Amino acid sequence: MTGFAGRLRAAARAAARLSARGVVFARRRAVAFNELWKHSLQFRVTISTLALSSAVVFVLGMVLQNQITERLLDTKRRAAVEQTQALADTAARELVGVGGESADALHTRLQNALKKISTTSSSRAGSTAGTFEPVLASVGRGQSDTDPVYVGPFNSVPERLRQFVEADHLARLEHTVDENGVRTTYLIVGTPLATAASPLQLYLLFPLTSEQTTVSTVQNTLFVAGIVLLLLLAGITNLVVRQVVRPVRQAVAAAEQFAGGDLDQRLAVVGEDDLAKLAVSYNSMAASIQNQIRQLEEFGGLQRRFTSDVSHELRTPLTTVRMAADVLHASREQFPPGLARSTELLVDELDRFEALLGDLLEISRLDAGVEELSAEYIDVRPIATRAVEQVRVLAGTAGSAVELVLPDEDASAEVDARRIERILRNLLANAVDHSEGKPVVLTVAVNESAVAITVRDYGVGLRAGEAELVFNRFWRADPSRNRRTGGTGLGLAISQEDARLHGGVLDAWGEPGHGACFRLVVPRRQGVPIADSPLVLPPPDAVSEITLSPSSVAELHPAPEAILADPGPDREEVGQ
């Protein structure tokens, strides 16, 4: 018993495994079919045509089958009724005067009449009803009124047909008889016999085997013809749709190559149909776009060349003016107060102009694509520390504290230290300039694929849509606002180009009144894509559409003195 239960459980587990595999296979096939259905117009049209054609072929097949079956049965019924009526006359003549005999004598006469009917049927030619089995019966004869006297397969005649015939009606019925497990369908026709003494009935059982064979042959023929027709329709539809889809696919491939930079890509024009007109229109559009792109490239090249040439040409007079300004600045104590102040302003503006000139040269080299990345695998944390040290004086002047959050683990990456430091310096200077005396936090984080650095301030913030505009050249959020750093307007644009040169990304977030956050993410190895950033944007302390109490605002923006009092074990502070 235990062994049987174990085998039963094993069989159940095997059935469950097979069922699970079947479900997985069906699910995969369904997903593959869905993908093919969504991405292939040729497949959709072919399947749709095949489905509609299947419905049409099925309906036509059913109609034809019903028509053929009804015609066969009607012909059989008419011939069977005619033959039954003819044989009924023969049987009536043979049984004239029947009445009053014993059951045995009646049975004998019925047998003789049955032989006569069979002989007469065999001698007649041209009958379309086919073979039959005759039955002669007399109701009310025998030992009791309920025992019929009959010859032939009387038990194969259904009771409801007997009742009609016994009521002096000619009747017919299709009836299936099961004899020893063999099912045979008969067309049974019954008619009463007019005799002198007692009522008699004649039944002829016509087997419908030949008609069933004919119907089965018709069904198989229609099925095979329908399958062949559907295959032909699928092939024809696939061929026709392919003639339409293939030029479209060629147009898609040409458009993709054109978008990828192959501006000389064109479509072949064959014939003068609608697809040929499409190809001509596409080629005209591609030629127009190519001309415009070339004009823009030439204009951009001229603009970059002009910027580069002007920047280089300004080097010499700027150097001369710088030397003269330095001489004047060194002797400013000998000048009157107004002239001495003018000398200081001259030097300050020359510093700004020199920085602008350097940024213009840098941006022109980036635009020309001649800049190269001098990357080496180094720790990013010292770079962040140096960048913070460089803005220490600026932060103290603005009244802002700069908080440095560094990870405990190694944050090495394959970077150009000079460019990363320049990015962080620009971001920190920009954050201090817009912090309005609130703290600025620089955070470094690392994971397996990337190093991320965020610069967070709690100042004026950015309005909606300005996060994408801050990296535009010479863009300012509020032109009327006073600037402390006197930037050139190119720092963030250069920083973004430096980030792209590393294969990384520089993006921004901000909300009015809640500050801004800039995030730099670079891969740890050049050529290895970034899986995810170790620091999220917006930052975790971002406030969006939330009303804060004064205490919560104080917790979010602590005073510089409070930050400097307890910087924490992994924080460095460069304060006022």
Coordinates of C-alpha atoms in Angstrom, one line a residue:
M1 CA 0.0 0.0 0.0
T2 CA 2.8 2.4 0.9
G3 CA 4.6 1.6 -2.4
F4 CA 1.4 2.3 -4.3
A5 CA 1.0 5.6 -2.6
G6 CA 4.6 6.5 -3.3
R7 CA 4.1 5.7 -7.0
L8 CA 1.0 7.7 -7.0
R9 CA 2.8 10.7 -5.5
A10 CA 5.6 10.4 -8.0
A11 CA 3.2 10.2 -10.9
A12 CA 1.4 13.3 -9.5
R13 CA 4.7 15.2 -9.3
A14 CA 5.7 14.1 -12.8
A15 CA 2.3 15.3 -14.1
A16 CA 2.7 18.6 -12.2
R17 CA 6.2 19.1 -13.8
L18 CA 4.9 18.3 -17.3
S19 CA 2.0 20.7 -16.7
A20 CA 4.4 23.5 -15.5
R21 CA 6.6 23.0 -18.5
G22 CA 3.6 23.1 -20.8
V23 CA 2.4 26.4 -19.2
V24 CA 5.9 27.9 -19.5
F25 CA 6.2 26.8 -23.2
A26 CA 2.7 28.2 -24.0
R27 CA 3.6 31.4 -22.3
R28 CA 6.8 31.8 -24.2
R29 CA 5.0 31.0 -27.5
A30 CA 2.4 33.6 -26.6
V31 CA 5.0 36.2 -25.8
A32 CA 6.9 35.5 -29.1
F33 CA 3.6 35.6 -31.0
N34 CA 2.7 38.9 -29.4
E35 CA 6.1 40.4 -30.2
L36 CA 5.9 39.3 -33.8
W37 CA 2.3 40.6 -34.0
K38 CA 3.4 44.1 -32.7
H39 CA 6.5 44.4 -34.9
S40 CA 5.5 42.8 -38.2
L41 CA 2.9 44.4 -40.4
Q42 CA 3.3 41.5 -42.9
F43 CA 2.6 39.0 -40.2
R44 CA -0.5 40.9 -38.9
V45 CA -2.0 41.2 -42.4
T46 CA -1.3 37.5 -43.3
I47 CA -2.8 36.2 -40.0
S48 CA -5.8 38.5 -40.3
T49 CA -6.5 37.5 -43.8
L50 CA -6.1 33.8 -42.9
A51 CA -8.5 34.1 -40.0
L52 CA -11.2 35.8 -42.0
S53 CA -10.7 33.4 -44.9
S54 CA -11.0 30.5 -42.5
A55 CA -14.3 31.8 -41.3
V56 CA -15.6 32.2 -44.8
V57 CA -14.3 28.8 -45.9
F58 CA -15.9 27.2 -42.8
V59 CA -19.3 28.8 -43.5
L60 CA -19.2 27.8 -47.2
G61 CA -18.1 24.3 -46.3
M62 CA -21.0 23.9 -43.9
V63 CA -23.5 25.2 -46.4
L64 CA -22.2 22.9 -49.1
Q65 CA -22.2 19.9 -46.8
N66 CA -25.8 20.6 -45.7
Q67 CA -27.0 21.0 -49.2
I68 CA -25.3 17.8 -50.5
T69 CA -26.6 15.8 -47.5
E70 CA -30.1 17.1 -47.9
R71 CA -30.1 16.4 -51.6
L72 CA -28.9 12.8 -51.0
L73 CA -31.5 12.2 -48.3
D74 CA -34.4 13.7 -50.3
T75 CA -33.5 11.5 -53.3
K76 CA -33.3 8.5 -51.0
R77 CA -36.6 9.3 -49.3
R78 CA -38.5 9.7 -52.5
A79 CA -37.2 6.5 -54.0
A80 CA -37.8 4.6 -50.7
V81 CA -41.4 5.8 -50.5
E82 CA -42.1 4.9 -54.1
Q83 CA -40.5 1.4 -53.7
T84 CA -42.4 0.9 -50.4
Q85 CA -45.7 1.7 -52.0
A86 CA -45.0 -0.6 -55.0
L87 CA -44.0 -3.5 -52.7
A88 CA -47.0 -2.8 -50.5
D89 CA -49.3 -3.6 -53.4
T90 CA -47.4 -6.9 -54.0
A91 CA -47.6 -7.8 -50.3
A92 CA -51.3 -7.0 -50.3
R93 CA -52.0 -9.3 -53.2
E94 CA -50.0 -12.1 -51.5
L95 CA -51.9 -11.7 -48.2
V96 CA -55.4 -11.4 -49.6
G97 CA -57.9 -13.2 -47.4
V98 CA -55.7 -13.3 -44.3
G99 CA -57.7 -13.5 -41.2
G100 CA -58.8 -16.1 -38.8
E101 CA -55.7 -18.2 -39.1
S102 CA -53.6 -19.3 -36.2
A103 CA -50.4 -17.5 -35.3
D104 CA -48.2 -20.2 -37.0
A105 CA -50.3 -20.1 -40.2
L106 CA -50.1 -16.3 -40.2
H107 CA -46.4 -16.4 -39.6
T108 CA -46.0 -18.9 -42.5
R109 CA -48.0 -16.7 -44.9
L110 CA -46.0 -13.6 -43.8
Q111 CA -42.8 -15.5 -44.6
N112 CA -44.0 -16.4 -48.0
A113 CA -45.1 -12.9 -48.7
L114 CA -41.7 -11.6 -47.5
K115 CA -39.9 -14.0 -49.9
K116 CA -42.2 -12.7 -52.7
I117 CA -41.3 -9.1 -51.8
S118 CA -37.6 -9.9 -51.9
T119 CA -37.9 -11.7 -55.2
T120 CA -39.9 -8.9 -56.7
S121 CA -37.4 -6.3 -55.5
S122 CA -34.4 -8.3 -56.9
S123 CA -36.1 -8.6 -60.3
R124 CA -36.8 -4.9 -60.6
A125 CA -34.1 -2.7 -62.2
G126 CA -33.5 1.0 -62.0
S127 CA -34.5 1.4 -58.4
T128 CA -32.6 4.3 -56.7
A129 CA -33.5 3.4 -53.2
G130 CA -31.0 0.6 -52.9
T131 CA -31.0 -2.5 -50.8
F132 CA -33.4 -2.9 -47.9
E133 CA -34.6 -5.3 -45.2
P134 CA -38.4 -6.0 -45.3
V135 CA -40.5 -6.5 -42.2
L136 CA -44.1 -7.8 -42.2
A137 CA -46.1 -7.5 -39.0
S138 CA -49.6 -8.2 -37.7
V139 CA -50.6 -6.5 -34.5
G140 CA -53.3 -8.3 -32.3
R141 CA -52.5 -11.8 -33.5
G142 CA -51.0 -14.6 -31.3
Q143 CA -51.5 -15.6 -27.7
S144 CA -52.6 -12.1 -26.5
D145 CA -53.7 -8.9 -28.1
T146 CA -50.3 -7.3 -27.3
D147 CA -48.1 -9.9 -29.0
P148 CA -47.5 -9.1 -32.7
V149 CA -46.8 -11.7 -35.3
Y150 CA -44.0 -10.6 -37.6
V151 CA -41.2 -11.7 -39.9
G152 CA -38.0 -9.7 -40.4
P153 CA -36.1 -7.4 -37.9
F154 CA -39.3 -6.0 -36.4
N155 CA -37.4 -5.0 -33.2
S156 CA -35.3 -2.5 -35.2
V157 CA -38.5 -0.5 -36.0
P158 CA -38.9 2.3 -33.4
E159 CA -42.1 2.4 -31.4
R160 CA -43.2 5.9 -32.5
L161 CA -43.0 4.8 -36.2
R162 CA -45.1 1.7 -35.4
Q163 CA -47.8 3.9 -33.8
F164 CA -48.1 6.1 -37.0
V165 CA -48.3 3.0 -39.3
E166 CA -50.8 1.2 -37.0
A167 CA -53.0 4.3 -37.3
D168 CA -53.1 3.7 -41.1
H169 CA -50.5 6.4 -42.0
L170 CA -47.5 6.0 -44.3
A171 CA -44.5 7.2 -42.3
R172 CA -40.7 7.4 -42.6
L173 CA -38.0 7.9 -40.1
E174 CA -34.1 7.9 -39.9
H175 CA -33.2 5.7 -37.0
T176 CA -29.8 4.3 -35.7
V177 CA -29.7 0.7 -34.6
D178 CA -27.0 -0.7 -32.4
E179 CA -26.5 -4.4 -33.1
N180 CA -23.7 -6.1 -31.2
G181 CA -21.7 -2.9 -30.9
V182 CA -22.2 -2.0 -34.6
R183 CA -24.2 1.2 -35.2
T184 CA -26.1 1.4 -38.4
T185 CA -28.4 4.2 -39.5
Y186 CA -31.6 3.2 -41.5
L187 CA -34.2 5.1 -43.4
I188 CA -37.3 3.1 -42.3
V189 CA -40.5 3.5 -44.3
G190 CA -43.7 1.9 -43.0
T191 CA -47.1 1.6 -44.6
P192 CA -50.3 -0.3 -43.7
L193 CA -51.6 -3.2 -45.9
A194 CA -55.3 -3.3 -46.7
T195 CA -56.4 -6.9 -46.2
A196 CA -59.8 -8.5 -45.8
A197 CA -59.6 -9.6 -42.2
S198 CA -56.8 -8.0 -40.1
P199 CA -54.5 -5.0 -40.2
L200 CA -51.0 -5.7 -41.5
Q201 CA -47.9 -3.4 -41.7
L202 CA -45.0 -3.4 -44.1
Y203 CA -41.7 -1.9 -43.1
L204 CA -38.7 -1.5 -45.3
L205 CA -35.3 -0.7 -43.7
F206 CA -33.0 1.1 -46.1
P207 CA -29.4 1.3 -44.7
L208 CA -27.8 4.7 -45.2
T209 CA -24.3 3.4 -45.3
S210 CA -23.6 4.5 -48.8
E211 CA -25.0 7.9 -48.2
Q212 CA -22.9 8.3 -45.0
T213 CA -19.9 7.2 -47.0
T214 CA -20.7 9.8 -49.7
V215 CA -21.2 12.5 -47.0
S216 CA -17.9 11.6 -45.3
T217 CA -16.1 11.7 -48.7
V218 CA -17.6 15.2 -49.3
Q219 CA -16.6 16.3 -45.8
N220 CA -13.0 15.1 -46.3
T221 CA -12.9 16.7 -49.8
L222 CA -14.2 20.0 -48.5
F223 CA -11.7 19.9 -45.5
V224 CA -8.7 19.2 -47.8
A225 CA -9.9 21.8 -50.3
G226 CA -10.4 24.3 -47.5
I227 CA -6.9 23.7 -46.1
V228 CA -5.3 24.0 -49.6
L229 CA -7.3 27.1 -50.3
L230 CA -6.3 28.7 -47.0
L231 CA -2.6 27.9 -47.6
L232 CA -2.9 29.4 -51.1
L233 CA -4.6 32.5 -49.7
A234 CA -1.9 32.8 -47.0
G235 CA 0.9 32.5 -49.6
I236 CA -0.8 35.0 -52.0
T237 CA -1.5 37.4 -49.1
N238 CA 2.1 37.1 -47.8
L239 CA 3.5 37.7 -51.3
V240 CA 1.2 40.7 -52.0
V241 CA 1.9 42.3 -48.6
R242 CA 5.6 41.7 -49.0
Q243 CA 5.6 43.7 -52.2
V244 CA 4.2 46.6 -50.2
V245 CA 6.1 46.1 -47.0
R246 CA 9.6 45.5 -48.5
P247 CA 9.8 49.1 -49.9
V248 CA 8.7 50.4 -46.5
R249 CA 11.4 48.4 -44.8
Q250 CA 13.9 49.7 -47.2
A251 CA 12.8 53.2 -46.4
V252 CA 13.1 52.5 -42.7
A253 CA 16.6 51.1 -43.1
A254 CA 17.6 54.1 -45.2
A255 CA 16.1 56.5 -42.7
E256 CA 18.0 54.8 -39.8
Q257 CA 21.3 55.0 -41.8
F258 CA 20.5 58.6 -42.6
A259 CA 19.9 59.4 -39.0
G260 CA 23.1 57.6 -38.1
G261 CA 25.1 60.0 -40.2
D262 CA 25.1 58.5 -43.7
L263 CA 23.7 61.6 -45.4
D264 CA 24.2 60.1 -48.8
Q265 CA 21.8 57.3 -48.3
R266 CA 18.9 57.3 -50.8
L267 CA 16.1 55.0 -51.9
A268 CA 16.0 53.3 -55.3
V269 CA 13.2 54.6 -57.5
V270 CA 11.5 51.7 -59.4
G271 CA 8.5 52.4 -61.6
E272 CA 6.0 55.2 -61.3
D273 CA 3.6 53.9 -58.7
D274 CA 2.8 55.2 -55.3
L275 CA 5.9 53.6 -53.7
A276 CA 8.1 55.1 -56.4
K277 CA 6.5 58.5 -55.5
L278 CA 7.3 57.9 -51.9
A279 CA 10.9 57.1 -52.7
V280 CA 11.2 60.3 -54.8
S281 CA 9.7 62.4 -52.0
Y282 CA 12.0 60.8 -49.4
N283 CA 15.1 61.4 -51.6
S284 CA 14.1 65.0 -52.1
M285 CA 13.6 65.4 -48.3
A286 CA 17.0 63.7 -47.6
A287 CA 18.7 66.0 -50.1
S288 CA 17.2 69.1 -48.6
I289 CA 18.1 68.0 -45.1
Q290 CA 21.6 67.1 -46.2
N291 CA 22.1 70.6 -47.7
Q292 CA 20.8 72.3 -44.6
I293 CA 23.0 70.1 -42.3
R294 CA 26.1 71.0 -44.5
Q295 CA 25.2 74.6 -44.3
L296 CA 24.9 74.4 -40.6
E297 CA 28.2 72.5 -40.3
E298 CA 29.9 75.2 -42.4
F299 CA 28.3 77.9 -40.4
G300 CA 29.3 76.2 -37.1
G301 CA 32.8 75.7 -38.4
L302 CA 33.1 79.3 -39.4
Q303 CA 31.8 80.3 -36.0
R304 CA 34.2 78.1 -34.1
R305 CA 37.0 79.2 -36.4
F306 CA 36.1 82.8 -35.8
T307 CA 35.9 82.3 -32.0
S308 CA 39.3 80.5 -32.0
D309 CA 40.9 83.1 -34.2
V310 CA 39.6 86.0 -32.3
S311 CA 40.7 84.4 -29.0
H312 CA 44.2 83.8 -30.3
E313 CA 44.4 87.3 -31.8
L314 CA 43.3 88.8 -28.5
R315 CA 46.2 87.1 -26.7
T316 CA 48.8 89.5 -27.8
P317 CA 47.0 92.8 -27.0
L318 CA 45.7 91.3 -23.8
T319 CA 49.3 90.5 -22.7
T320 CA 50.4 94.0 -23.5
V321 CA 47.5 95.5 -21.6
R322 CA 48.1 93.1 -18.7
M323 CA 51.7 94.3 -18.4
A324 CA 50.7 97.9 -18.5
A325 CA 47.9 97.3 -15.9
D326 CA 50.3 95.5 -13.6
V327 CA 52.7 98.4 -13.8
L328 CA 49.9 100.8 -13.0
H329 CA 48.6 98.6 -10.2
A330 CA 52.0 98.3 -8.6
S331 CA 52.3 102.1 -8.5
R332 CA 48.7 102.8 -7.4
E333 CA 49.8 104.2 -4.0
Q334 CA 51.4 107.1 -5.8
F335 CA 48.2 108.0 -7.6
P336 CA 45.2 110.0 -6.3
P337 CA 42.5 108.0 -4.7
G338 CA 40.2 108.0 -7.7
L339 CA 42.9 107.0 -10.1
A340 CA 44.1 104.3 -7.7
R341 CA 40.6 102.8 -7.6
S342 CA 40.4 102.9 -11.4
T343 CA 43.6 101.0 -11.5
E344 CA 42.2 98.3 -9.2
L345 CA 39.0 98.0 -11.3
L346 CA 41.1 97.8 -14.5
V347 CA 43.1 94.8 -13.0
D348 CA 39.9 93.1 -11.9
E349 CA 38.2 93.4 -15.3
L350 CA 41.4 92.2 -17.0
D351 CA 41.3 89.1 -14.8
R352 CA 37.7 88.5 -15.8
F353 CA 38.5 89.2 -19.4
E354 CA 41.4 86.8 -19.3
A355 CA 39.3 84.1 -17.7
L356 CA 36.6 84.7 -20.4
L357 CA 39.3 84.4 -23.1
G358 CA 40.5 81.2 -21.7
D359 CA 37.0 79.7 -21.5
L360 CA 36.4 80.7 -25.1
L361 CA 39.6 79.0 -26.2
E362 CA 38.6 75.9 -24.2
I363 CA 35.0 75.8 -25.6
S364 CA 36.3 76.2 -29.1
R365 CA 38.6 73.3 -28.7
L366 CA 35.8 71.2 -27.3
D367 CA 33.5 72.2 -30.2
A368 CA 36.3 71.3 -32.7
G369 CA 36.7 67.9 -31.0
V370 CA 40.4 68.2 -30.6
E371 CA 40.4 67.9 -26.8
E372 CA 41.9 64.6 -25.5
L373 CA 41.3 63.0 -22.1
S374 CA 44.4 62.5 -20.1
A375 CA 42.8 59.9 -17.8
E376 CA 44.5 57.9 -15.1
Y377 CA 43.2 55.6 -12.4
I378 CA 43.3 57.8 -9.2
D379 CA 41.3 58.5 -6.1
V380 CA 38.6 61.2 -6.6
R381 CA 38.5 62.2 -2.9
P382 CA 41.7 64.3 -2.9
I383 CA 40.4 66.1 -6.1
A384 CA 37.2 67.0 -4.2
T385 CA 39.2 68.2 -1.2
R386 CA 41.4 70.5 -3.4
A387 CA 38.3 71.9 -5.1
V388 CA 36.8 72.8 -1.8
E389 CA 40.1 74.4 -0.7
Q390 CA 40.1 76.6 -3.8
V391 CA 36.7 78.1 -3.0
R392 CA 37.4 78.6 0.7
V393 CA 38.0 82.4 0.4
L394 CA 34.9 82.8 -1.9
A395 CA 32.8 80.9 0.6
G396 CA 34.0 82.9 3.5
T397 CA 33.3 86.1 1.7
A398 CA 29.7 84.9 0.9
G399 CA 29.1 83.8 4.5
S400 CA 28.6 80.2 3.4
A401 CA 30.0 77.0 4.9
V402 CA 31.1 74.3 2.6
E403 CA 30.5 70.8 3.9
L404 CA 32.5 67.9 2.4
V405 CA 31.1 64.3 2.7
L406 CA 33.5 61.6 1.6
P407 CA 33.1 57.9 1.6
D408 CA 35.3 55.6 3.8
E409 CA 36.1 53.2 0.9
D410 CA 38.3 53.9 -2.0
A411 CA 36.7 56.1 -4.7
S412 CA 39.2 55.5 -7.5
A413 CA 38.2 56.0 -11.1
E414 CA 39.8 56.5 -14.5
V415 CA 39.5 60.3 -14.8
D416 CA 41.3 63.4 -15.9
A417 CA 42.1 65.0 -12.6
R418 CA 42.4 68.5 -14.1
R419 CA 39.0 68.4 -15.7
I420 CA 37.2 66.8 -12.7
E421 CA 38.7 69.5 -10.5
R422 CA 37.6 72.2 -12.9
I423 CA 34.0 70.8 -12.9
L424 CA 33.8 70.7 -9.1
R425 CA 35.3 74.2 -8.8
N426 CA 32.8 75.6 -11.2
L427 CA 29.9 73.8 -9.4
L428 CA 31.1 75.0 -6.0
A429 CA 31.6 78.6 -7.1
N430 CA 28.1 78.6 -8.7
A431 CA 26.5 77.1 -5.5
V432 CA 28.3 79.6 -3.3
D433 CA 27.2 82.5 -5.5
H434 CA 23.5 81.4 -5.3
S435 CA 23.4 80.0 -1.7
E436 CA 22.5 83.3 0.0
G437 CA 24.7 82.6 2.9
K438 CA 23.3 79.1 3.5
P439 CA 25.6 76.0 3.6
V440 CA 26.9 74.1 0.5
V441 CA 27.4 70.4 0.7
L442 CA 29.7 68.4 -1.6
T443 CA 29.1 64.7 -1.4
V444 CA 31.2 61.9 -3.0
A445 CA 29.8 58.3 -3.4
V446 CA 30.9 55.2 -5.2
N447 CA 29.6 51.9 -6.4
E448 CA 30.9 49.1 -8.6
S449 CA 30.4 51.0 -11.9
A450 CA 30.5 54.7 -11.2
V451 CA 31.6 57.6 -9.0
A452 CA 29.0 60.3 -8.3
I453 CA 29.6 63.8 -6.8
T454 CA 26.8 66.1 -5.9
V455 CA 27.0 69.8 -5.0
R456 CA 23.9 70.9 -3.0
D457 CA 23.0 74.4 -2.0
Y458 CA 19.9 75.7 -0.1
G459 CA 19.7 79.1 -1.8
V460 CA 17.4 80.6 -4.5
G461 CA 17.0 77.3 -6.4
L462 CA 15.8 76.9 -10.0
R463 CA 12.4 77.4 -11.5
A464 CA 10.6 74.8 -13.6
G465 CA 12.4 74.1 -16.8
E466 CA 15.6 75.9 -15.8
A467 CA 17.5 72.7 -14.9
E468 CA 17.9 72.1 -18.7
L469 CA 18.9 75.7 -19.4
V470 CA 21.7 76.2 -16.8
F471 CA 24.2 74.4 -19.1
N472 CA 23.5 76.8 -22.0
R473 CA 26.3 79.2 -22.8
F474 CA 26.0 82.6 -21.2
W475 CA 22.6 81.8 -19.7
R476 CA 21.7 83.4 -16.4
A477 CA 18.6 82.6 -14.3
D478 CA 18.2 86.2 -13.2
P479 CA 20.2 88.7 -15.2
S480 CA 19.4 91.5 -12.8
R481 CA 20.9 89.6 -9.8
N482 CA 24.3 90.7 -8.5
R483 CA 27.0 88.1 -8.9
R484 CA 29.9 87.7 -6.5
T485 CA 32.1 85.5 -8.5
G486 CA 32.0 87.5 -11.8
G487 CA 31.9 84.3 -13.8
T488 CA 32.2 84.2 -17.6
G489 CA 28.9 82.3 -18.2
L490 CA 30.7 79.4 -19.8
G491 CA 31.7 77.4 -16.7
L492 CA 28.7 75.1 -16.6
A493 CA 28.8 74.5 -20.4
I494 CA 32.5 73.6 -20.2
S495 CA 31.8 71.4 -17.2
Q496 CA 29.1 69.5 -19.1
E497 CA 31.4 68.9 -22.1
D498 CA 34.1 67.7 -19.7
A499 CA 31.6 65.2 -18.2
R500 CA 30.7 63.9 -21.7
L501 CA 34.3 63.6 -22.5
H502 CA 34.6 61.2 -19.6
G503 CA 31.6 59.2 -20.8
G504 CA 29.6 60.5 -17.8
V505 CA 26.7 62.9 -17.3
L506 CA 26.2 66.2 -15.5
D507 CA 22.6 67.1 -14.6
A508 CA 20.8 69.4 -12.3
W509 CA 17.7 69.8 -10.0
G510 CA 16.3 72.7 -8.3
E511 CA 13.2 74.3 -6.8
P512 CA 12.5 77.9 -6.0
G513 CA 13.3 78.7 -2.4
H514 CA 14.7 75.1 -1.7
G515 CA 18.0 75.3 -3.4
A516 CA 19.6 73.3 -6.2
C517 CA 21.7 70.2 -6.6
F518 CA 24.1 69.4 -9.4
R519 CA 25.2 65.8 -9.9
L520 CA 28.3 64.5 -11.8
V521 CA 28.5 60.8 -12.6
V522 CA 31.5 59.3 -14.3
P523 CA 32.3 55.6 -15.0
R524 CA 35.1 54.0 -12.9
R525 CA 36.6 52.6 -16.1
Q526 CA 36.6 54.3 -19.5
G527 CA 34.4 52.5 -22.0
V528 CA 32.5 50.6 -19.3
P529 CA 28.8 51.8 -19.2
I530 CA 27.3 53.2 -16.0
A531 CA 24.9 50.7 -14.4
D532 CA 23.3 53.1 -11.9
S533 CA 24.3 56.2 -10.0
P534 CA 25.4 55.9 -6.3
L535 CA 23.6 59.3 -5.6
V536 CA 20.0 60.0 -6.6
L537 CA 18.6 63.1 -8.1
P538 CA 16.5 64.9 -6.8
P539 CA 18.4 64.6 -3.5
P540 CA 16.9 62.8 -0.5
D541 CA 16.4 66.1 1.3
A542 CA 14.5 67.6 -1.6
V543 CA 11.3 69.4 -0.6
S544 CA 8.5 69.5 -3.2
E545 CA 5.1 71.1 -2.5
I546 CA 5.4 70.6 1.3
T547 CA 4.8 73.3 3.8
L548 CA 7.6 73.3 6.4
S549 CA 7.4 74.7 9.8
P550 CA 10.2 77.1 11.0
S551 CA 11.7 74.3 13.1
S552 CA 11.9 71.9 10.2
V553 CA 13.4 74.6 8.0
A554 CA 16.0 75.2 10.7
E555 CA 16.8 71.4 10.8
L556 CA 17.0 71.3 7.0
H557 CA 19.2 74.4 6.7
P558 CA 21.3 74.5 9.9
A559 CA 23.3 77.6 10.7
P560 CA 27.0 77.5 9.6
E561 CA 28.0 77.7 13.2
A562 CA 26.1 74.6 14.0
I563 CA 27.7 72.7 11.1
L564 CA 31.1 73.8 12.0
A565 CA 30.6 72.9 15.7
D566 CA 30.1 69.2 14.9
P567 CA 31.2 68.2 11.3
G568 CA 31.1 64.5 12.1
P569 CA 33.7 61.8 11.7
D570 CA 33.5 61.7 7.9
R571 CA 33.0 65.4 7.1
E572 CA 35.3 68.2 6.5
E573 CA 34.4 71.9 6.7
V574 CA 35.8 74.9 5.0
G575 CA 34.0 77.8 6.6
Q576 CA 34.0 81.5 6.8

